[in-house]
Coordinates of C-alpha atoms in Angstrom, one line a residue:
X21 CA 0.0 0.0 0.0
X22 CA 1.4 3.4 -1.0
X23 CA 0.3 6.9 -1.1
X24 CA -0.4 7.8 -4.8
X25 CA -1.8 11.4 -4.3
X26 CA -1.9 13.7 -1.3
X27 CA -3.6 17.1 -1.7
X28 CA -5.4 19.4 0.8
X29 CA -8.7 17.7 0.1
X30 CA -7.8 14.2 -1.1
X31 CA -5.6 11.3 0.0
X32 CA -5.3 8.3 -2.4
X33 CA -3.8 5.0 -1.3
X34 CA -3.2 2.2 -3.8
X35 CA -2.0 -1.4 -3.7
X36 CA -1.5 -3.2 -6.9
X37 CA 0.2 -6.5 -7.9
X38 CA -0.9 -6.3 -11.5
X39 CA 2.7 -6.0 -12.7
X40 CA 3.4 -9.5 -11.1
X41 CA 0.4 -10.9 -12.9
X42 CA 1.4 -9.4 -16.2
X43 CA 5.0 -10.8 -15.8
X44 CA 3.8 -14.3 -15.0
X45 CA 1.3 -14.2 -17.9
X46 CA 4.0 -13.2 -20.3
X47 CA 6.2 -16.1 -19.1
X48 CA 3.2 -18.5 -19.5
X49 CA 2.4 -17.5 -23.2
X50 CA 5.6 -18.8 -24.8
X51 CA 5.5 -21.9 -22.6
X52 CA 1.9 -22.6 -23.9
X53 CA 3.2 -22.3 -27.4
X54 CA 6.2 -24.5 -26.7
X55 CA 3.9 -27.2 -25.4
X56 CA 2.4 -27.5 -28.9
X57 CA 5.7 -28.5 -30.4
X58 CA 6.5 -32.2 -30.7
X59 CA 8.2 -33.7 -27.7
X60 CA 7.7 -30.6 -25.5
X61 CA 4.5 -31.6 -23.7
X62 CA 6.2 -31.0 -20.3
X63 CA 6.0 -27.3 -20.9
X64 CA 2.2 -27.4 -20.6
X65 CA 2.4 -28.1 -16.8
X66 CA 4.9 -25.3 -16.3
X67 CA 2.7 -22.9 -18.4
X68 CA -0.4 -23.8 -16.3
X69 CA 1.6 -23.2 -13.1
X70 CA 2.6 -19.6 -14.3
X71 CA -0.9 -18.9 -15.5
X72 CA -2.4 -19.9 -12.1
X73 CA 0.2 -17.7 -10.5
X74 CA -0.8 -14.8 -12.7
X75 CA -4.4 -15.2 -11.6
X76 CA -3.5 -15.5 -7.9
X77 CA -1.5 -12.2 -8.0
X78 CA -4.2 -10.3 -10.0
X79 CA -5.1 -7.7 -7.3
X80 CA -5.7 -4.0 -7.1
X81 CA -7.1 -1.9 -4.3
X82 CA -7.7 1.9 -4.1
X83 CA -8.9 4.0 -1.2
X84 CA -9.8 7.7 -1.7
X85 CA -10.2 9.9 1.4
X86 CA -12.1 12.8 0.0
X87 CA -12.4 15.7 2.5
X88 CA -14.6 17.8 0.1
X89 CA -17.2 15.1 0.0
X90 CA -16.5 13.9 3.5
X91 CA -16.4 10.3 2.6
X92 CA -14.0 7.4 1.8
X93 CA -14.4 5.6 -1.5
X94 CA -12.9 2.2 -1.8
X95 CA -12.5 -0.3 -4.7
X96 CA -10.9 -3.7 -4.7
X97 CA -10.4 -6.1 -7.6
X98 CA -9.3 -9.7 -7.1
X99 CA -9.6 -12.7 -9.4
X100 CA -11.7 -10.7 -11.8
X101 CA -14.2 -9.9 -9.0
X102 CA -14.7 -6.3 -8.1
X103 CA -16.1 -4.7 -5.0
X104 CA -16.5 -1.0 -4.1
X105 CA -18.3 1.3 -1.7
X106 CA -18.3 4.5 0.2
X107 CA -18.2 5.3 3.9
X108 CA -19.1 8.7 5.3
X109 CA -16.5 10.2 7.6
X110 CA -19.2 10.2 10.3
X111 CA -19.2 6.4 10.4
X112 CA -15.4 6.0 10.6
X113 CA -14.2 5.3 14.2
X114 CA -10.5 5.1 13.1
X115 CA -7.9 3.2 11.3
X116 CA -6.6 0.1 12.9
X117 CA -4.6 -3.1 12.3
X118 CA -5.9 -6.6 12.2
X119 CA -3.5 -9.4 13.1
X120 CA -3.3 -13.0 12.0
X121 CA -1.0 -15.9 12.9
X122 CA 1.6 -16.7 10.3
X123 CA 3.7 -19.8 9.9
X124 CA 6.4 -20.4 12.5
X125 CA 4.5 -18.5 15.1
X126 CA 4.9 -15.1 13.5
X127 CA 2.2 -12.4 13.6
X128 CA 1.1 -10.7 10.4
X129 CA -0.8 -7.4 10.1
X130 CA -3.0 -5.4 7.7
X131 CA -4.6 -2.0 7.9
X132 CA -8.4 -1.7 8.3
X133 CA -10.8 1.1 8.3
X134 CA -12.8 0.9 11.5
X135 CA -16.5 1.6 11.1
X136 CA -19.6 1.0 13.3
X137 CA -20.6 -2.2 11.6
X138 CA -17.4 -4.1 10.6
X139 CA -13.9 -3.2 9.7
X140 CA -13.1 -2.7 6.0
X141 CA -9.6 -4.1 5.2
X142 CA -7.3 -1.9 3.1
X143 CA -5.7 -5.0 1.6
X144 CA -6.6 -8.7 1.1
X145 CA -3.3 -10.1 2.4
X146 CA -1.5 -9.7 5.7
X147 CA 2.2 -8.6 5.9
X148 CA 4.9 -8.5 8.5
X149 CA 6.0 -5.5 10.5
X150 CA 3.3 -3.8 12.5
X151 CA 5.5 -0.6 12.7
X152 CA 5.4 -0.4 8.9
X153 CA 1.6 -0.4 8.8
X154 CA 1.2 2.0 11.7
X155 CA 3.6 4.5 10.1
X156 CA 1.5 4.6 7.0

């Protein structure tokens, strides 16, 4: 998650792993072609592996804090599914972190927008380093 734009009336945060998806898809394409050549059928399994990886990393999230409209607009895209919404500033209780247990006993965190009903996560995945998220 990084700050894309910061003005007096607007703050835009974005997380995108589209570049990883594009890279994996570009690697998969010649492997799919190579699997059509005689004696190169093993490339099909590797190509499928890269194509699945491209789909898994296909994610993009945008949050816009608009002071003029006094609302937060959020939009997330993952696996060709899209979700979006708006939350008025009056319903926001704060910004917090959710934690989850990782492998080897580590703790992973992600930022959330705390509202009266349920927290809205800024990202789909958890990452290490609570200090990194609290500084953002």
